[in-house]
Coordinates of C-alpha atoms in Angstrom, one line a residue:
M92 CA -64.1 -79.2 -62.4
K93 CA -62.2 -76.0 -62.9
L94 CA -65.2 -74.4 -64.5
R95 CA -67.3 -75.3 -61.5
K96 CA -64.8 -73.8 -59.0
V97 CA -64.6 -70.5 -60.9
T98 CA -68.4 -70.3 -61.0
A99 CA -68.6 -70.8 -57.3
V100 CA -66.1 -68.2 -56.6
S101 CA -67.8 -65.7 -58.9
A102 CA -71.1 -66.3 -57.1
T103 CA -69.5 -65.7 -53.7
V104 CA -67.9 -62.4 -54.9
F105 CA -71.3 -61.3 -56.4
A106 CA -73.1 -62.1 -53.1
L107 CA -70.5 -60.1 -51.1
A108 CA -70.9 -57.1 -53.5
L109 CA -74.6 -57.1 -53.0
T110 CA -74.1 -57.2 -49.2
A111 CA -71.7 -54.2 -49.4
T112 CA -74.2 -52.3 -51.6
A113 CA -77.0 -52.9 -49.1
C114 CA -74.9 -51.7 -46.2
G115 CA -74.0 -48.6 -48.1
G116 CA -77.6 -47.3 -47.9
D117 CA -77.7 -47.2 -44.1
K118 CA -78.6 -43.9 -42.5
N119 CA -75.9 -41.9 -40.9
D120 CA -76.0 -39.7 -37.7
D121 CA -77.1 -36.6 -39.6
G122 CA -80.2 -38.1 -41.1
G123 CA -78.6 -38.7 -44.5
S124 CA -77.2 -42.1 -45.7
S125 CA -73.7 -43.3 -46.2
G126 CA -72.2 -44.3 -49.5
G127 CA -73.5 -43.2 -52.8
S128 CA -77.1 -42.7 -51.6
K129 CA -76.2 -40.1 -49.0
K130 CA -78.7 -37.3 -49.1
I131 CA -80.0 -34.4 -47.0
T132 CA -83.3 -32.6 -47.4
I133 CA -83.4 -28.9 -46.9
G134 CA -86.3 -26.5 -46.9
I135 CA -86.1 -23.1 -48.7
K136 CA -88.3 -20.7 -50.5
F137 CA -88.8 -21.3 -54.2
D138 CA -90.2 -17.8 -55.1
Q139 CA -88.0 -15.2 -53.4
P140 CA -85.3 -13.8 -55.7
G141 CA -82.0 -13.1 -53.9
L142 CA -83.0 -15.4 -51.1
G143 CA -84.5 -18.7 -52.3
Q144 CA -85.5 -19.1 -55.8
K145 CA -86.1 -22.1 -58.1
T146 CA -84.9 -21.4 -61.6
P147 CA -84.4 -23.4 -64.8
N148 CA -80.7 -23.6 -63.9
G149 CA -81.2 -24.8 -60.3
Y150 CA -81.6 -22.9 -57.0
S151 CA -80.1 -19.6 -56.1
G152 CA -80.2 -16.9 -53.3
F153 CA -78.6 -16.0 -50.0
D154 CA -80.6 -18.7 -48.1
V155 CA -79.5 -21.3 -50.6
D156 CA -75.8 -20.2 -50.2
I157 CA -76.2 -20.4 -46.4
A158 CA -77.8 -23.9 -46.6
T159 CA -75.3 -25.2 -49.1
Y160 CA -72.4 -24.1 -46.9
V161 CA -73.9 -25.7 -43.8
A162 CA -74.7 -28.9 -45.6
K163 CA -71.0 -29.1 -46.8
K164 CA -69.8 -28.7 -43.2
L165 CA -72.2 -31.5 -42.2
G166 CA -70.6 -33.7 -44.8
Y167 CA -72.8 -33.3 -47.9
D168 CA -71.8 -32.2 -51.4
E169 CA -74.1 -29.9 -53.3
N170 CA -75.4 -32.8 -55.5
Q171 CA -76.4 -34.6 -52.3
I172 CA -78.9 -31.9 -51.3
E173 CA -82.6 -32.4 -52.0
W174 CA -84.3 -29.0 -52.0
K175 CA -87.9 -28.8 -50.8
E176 CA -90.2 -25.8 -50.9
S177 CA -91.0 -24.5 -47.5
K178 CA -93.9 -22.0 -47.6
S179 CA -94.2 -19.8 -44.5
A180 CA -97.3 -21.5 -43.1
D181 CA -95.9 -25.0 -43.5
R182 CA -92.4 -24.6 -41.9
E183 CA -93.1 -25.8 -38.3
T184 CA -95.2 -28.8 -39.6
M185 CA -92.5 -29.8 -42.0
L186 CA -89.9 -29.9 -39.3
Q187 CA -92.1 -31.7 -36.8
R188 CA -93.0 -34.4 -39.4
G189 CA -89.3 -34.8 -40.4
D190 CA -90.0 -33.8 -44.0
V191 CA -86.7 -31.8 -43.9
E192 CA -83.5 -31.9 -41.8
F193 CA -83.5 -28.1 -41.6
I194 CA -85.1 -25.0 -43.0
A195 CA -83.4 -21.8 -44.2
A196 CA -86.2 -19.7 -45.6
T197 CA -86.3 -16.1 -44.3
Y198 CA -87.4 -17.8 -41.1
S199 CA -87.5 -15.1 -38.3
I200 CA -86.9 -16.3 -34.8
T201 CA -89.8 -15.6 -32.5
P202 CA -90.9 -16.8 -29.1
Q203 CA -94.0 -18.3 -30.6
R204 CA -92.1 -20.4 -33.1
E205 CA -89.4 -21.4 -30.5
E206 CA -92.2 -23.2 -28.7
K207 CA -92.5 -25.6 -31.7
V208 CA -89.0 -25.8 -33.2
D209 CA -85.4 -25.0 -32.4
F210 CA -83.3 -22.4 -34.2
A211 CA -79.7 -22.2 -35.1
G212 CA -78.2 -18.8 -35.7
P213 CA -79.3 -16.1 -36.3
Y214 CA -77.4 -15.8 -39.6
L215 CA -78.9 -12.5 -40.8
L216 CA -80.4 -9.4 -39.1
A217 CA -83.0 -7.9 -41.4
H218 CA -85.4 -5.1 -40.8
Q219 CA -88.8 -4.1 -42.1
D220 CA -88.2 -1.3 -44.6
V221 CA -89.8 0.3 -47.7
L222 CA -88.7 0.2 -51.3
V223 CA -89.3 3.4 -53.4
R224 CA -88.5 4.5 -56.9
A225 CA -84.9 5.6 -57.3
D226 CA -85.8 9.1 -58.3
D227 CA -88.4 9.6 -55.5
D228 CA -87.0 11.9 -52.8
S229 CA -90.4 12.6 -51.2
I230 CA -90.3 9.7 -48.7
K231 CA -87.5 10.4 -46.2
S232 CA -89.2 8.9 -43.1
P233 CA -92.0 6.5 -42.3
E234 CA -94.3 9.5 -41.6
D235 CA -93.9 10.6 -45.2
L236 CA -96.0 7.5 -46.2
N237 CA -99.1 9.3 -45.0
S238 CA -101.4 9.8 -48.0
K239 CA -99.0 7.7 -50.1
N240 CA -100.1 4.4 -51.8
L241 CA -98.4 1.7 -49.8
C242 CA -98.2 -1.9 -51.1
S243 CA -97.6 -5.3 -49.6
V244 CA -98.8 -8.8 -50.5
T245 CA -102.2 -10.1 -49.5
G246 CA -101.9 -11.8 -46.1
S247 CA -98.8 -9.8 -45.0
T248 CA -98.9 -7.8 -41.8
S249 CA -96.1 -5.5 -42.9
A250 CA -98.2 -2.7 -44.5
Q251 CA -100.8 -2.9 -41.7
N252 CA -98.0 -2.4 -39.1
V253 CA -96.9 0.8 -40.9
K254 CA -100.5 2.1 -41.0
N255 CA -101.2 1.2 -37.4
D256 CA -98.0 2.6 -35.8
L257 CA -96.3 5.1 -38.2
A258 CA -98.4 6.4 -41.0
P259 CA -102.2 6.1 -40.2
K260 CA -103.2 8.0 -43.4
A261 CA -101.3 5.7 -45.7
N262 CA -103.4 4.1 -48.5
L263 CA -102.9 0.4 -48.3
Q264 CA -102.8 -1.5 -51.6
K265 CA -102.7 -5.3 -51.4
Y266 CA -101.4 -7.1 -54.4
P267 CA -101.2 -10.9 -54.8
T268 CA -97.3 -11.0 -55.2
Y269 CA -94.3 -8.9 -54.6
S270 CA -93.6 -8.9 -58.3
A271 CA -97.0 -7.3 -58.8
C272 CA -96.2 -4.6 -56.2
L273 CA -92.9 -3.9 -58.0
N274 CA -94.7 -3.5 -61.3
G275 CA -97.1 -1.1 -59.6
L276 CA -94.2 0.8 -58.1
Q277 CA -92.5 1.0 -61.4
N278 CA -95.6 2.4 -63.3
G279 CA -96.5 4.8 -60.5
A280 CA -99.7 3.1 -59.3
I281 CA -98.1 2.7 -55.8
D282 CA -95.5 4.8 -54.1
A283 CA -93.8 2.3 -51.8
L284 CA -93.5 -1.4 -51.1
T285 CA -92.9 -2.7 -47.6
T286 CA -91.6 -6.0 -46.2
D287 CA -88.2 -7.2 -44.9
D288 CA -85.3 -5.2 -46.4
S289 CA -83.5 -8.4 -47.5
I290 CA -86.6 -9.5 -49.4
L291 CA -86.9 -6.1 -51.0
A292 CA -83.2 -6.1 -51.9
G293 CA -83.6 -9.5 -53.5
Y294 CA -86.4 -8.4 -55.7
A295 CA -84.9 -5.1 -56.6
S296 CA -81.6 -6.9 -57.6
Q297 CA -83.3 -8.7 -60.5
S298 CA -81.9 -7.7 -63.8
Q299 CA -85.1 -6.1 -65.1
F300 CA -85.3 -3.8 -62.0
K301 CA -81.7 -2.8 -61.5
G302 CA -81.3 0.9 -60.9
K303 CA -85.0 1.6 -60.7
F304 CA -85.6 1.3 -57.0
K305 CA -83.9 2.1 -53.7
L306 CA -84.3 1.1 -50.1
A307 CA -85.4 3.9 -47.7
G308 CA -83.4 2.4 -44.8
F309 CA -86.0 3.0 -42.1
K310 CA -85.3 -0.2 -40.1
M311 CA -88.7 -0.3 -38.6
T312 CA -88.4 -3.8 -37.0
N313 CA -85.7 -6.4 -36.3
E314 CA -86.1 -9.7 -38.1
N315 CA -83.6 -12.3 -36.9
Y316 CA -83.3 -15.0 -39.6
G317 CA -82.5 -18.4 -38.1
I318 CA -82.2 -22.0 -39.4
G319 CA -85.1 -24.1 -38.1
V320 CA -84.6 -27.7 -36.9
K321 CA -86.8 -30.2 -35.2
K322 CA -87.2 -29.6 -31.5
G323 CA -84.3 -31.3 -29.6
S324 CA -82.3 -32.0 -32.7
D325 CA -78.5 -32.2 -32.2
L326 CA -78.2 -30.5 -35.6
K327 CA -78.6 -27.1 -33.9
A328 CA -75.1 -27.2 -32.4
K329 CA -73.5 -28.5 -35.6
I330 CA -75.3 -25.8 -37.7
N331 CA -74.2 -23.1 -35.3
E332 CA -70.5 -24.2 -35.8
A333 CA -71.0 -24.1 -39.5
L334 CA -72.4 -20.6 -39.4
E335 CA -69.5 -19.3 -37.3
A336 CA -67.1 -20.9 -39.8
M337 CA -68.9 -19.2 -42.7
V338 CA -68.5 -15.8 -41.1
A339 CA -64.9 -16.4 -40.2
D340 CA -63.7 -17.5 -43.6
G341 CA -65.5 -14.6 -45.5
S342 CA -68.0 -16.8 -47.3
W343 CA -70.9 -15.1 -45.5
Q344 CA -70.1 -11.6 -46.7
K345 CA -69.4 -13.0 -50.2
A346 CA -72.9 -14.4 -50.3
V347 CA -74.4 -11.1 -49.1
D348 CA -72.6 -9.1 -51.8
A349 CA -73.5 -11.6 -54.6
N350 CA -77.2 -11.8 -53.8
F351 CA -78.1 -8.3 -52.5
G352 CA -75.3 -6.0 -53.9
P353 CA -77.2 -4.8 -57.0
A354 CA -79.8 -3.1 -54.8
N355 CA -77.2 -1.3 -52.7
Y356 CA -78.3 -3.2 -49.6
K357 CA -76.8 -1.9 -46.4
N358 CA -76.6 -5.1 -44.5
E359 CA -76.0 -5.4 -40.8
P360 CA -72.7 -7.1 -39.7
A361 CA -73.1 -10.9 -39.4
P362 CA -74.9 -11.6 -36.1
K363 CA -73.3 -13.6 -33.4
V364 CA -74.8 -17.1 -32.9
G365 CA -77.5 -16.8 -30.1
D366 CA -77.7 -13.0 -30.3
V367 CA -81.4 -12.4 -31.1
K368 CA -82.2 -8.7 -31.3
S369 CA -85.6 -7.7 -30.0

């Protein structure tokens, strides 16, 4: 009789444990789940050194640091983050489908994009600039790019903007990747590489390129990087609070120095939430 009673009690305890485990997987208000299965999915770039890069040792870059800090403020540890590659052409669709909770991927805030998604931030004010060889003093203004070999990646509008508006006689060179442009810049096949200064600084900060390139500092456009969320999501306000806290406690500047410092990147001060520069 005693054996039967113990068995019955054990069965009851086991059943209660199963119930508790099942309840632990319920979704919470931020799109994750409570208990041990709590996760948040965040979109980043996988191929931009200094900003968002997938490496054999994990993920690194300024956008990764921003997203990790925000996730922590939302209640997620780093090991509860699922990183998902967010290519430029896919970002709005990924948010609309709910593939990710938010995206931090050199995502410039524009009126056209704001029709489809909401943005928290901005968290960085970048500018279109050019990268030149460290020993090249011949390019001191955008006009000096006339008759120079100017590189950008295939499909980018950055080089075309320079040719149309600032240096109509520049020789456009389109390469498949920024790394290919950097190799061309290093061996003299091209004279300058153009895109956002933050992206240029990230590439130039790689160990194999340290000391070989410099940013010209032309600030040809304003690029307000924001964190994209699904239209109408209450995450926008929560992320804005997290970004303000990151600036206030010094973590924002620490992330800038760690990811862009080797390229002598002259960053703008941290932008105020909601202040989008035209």
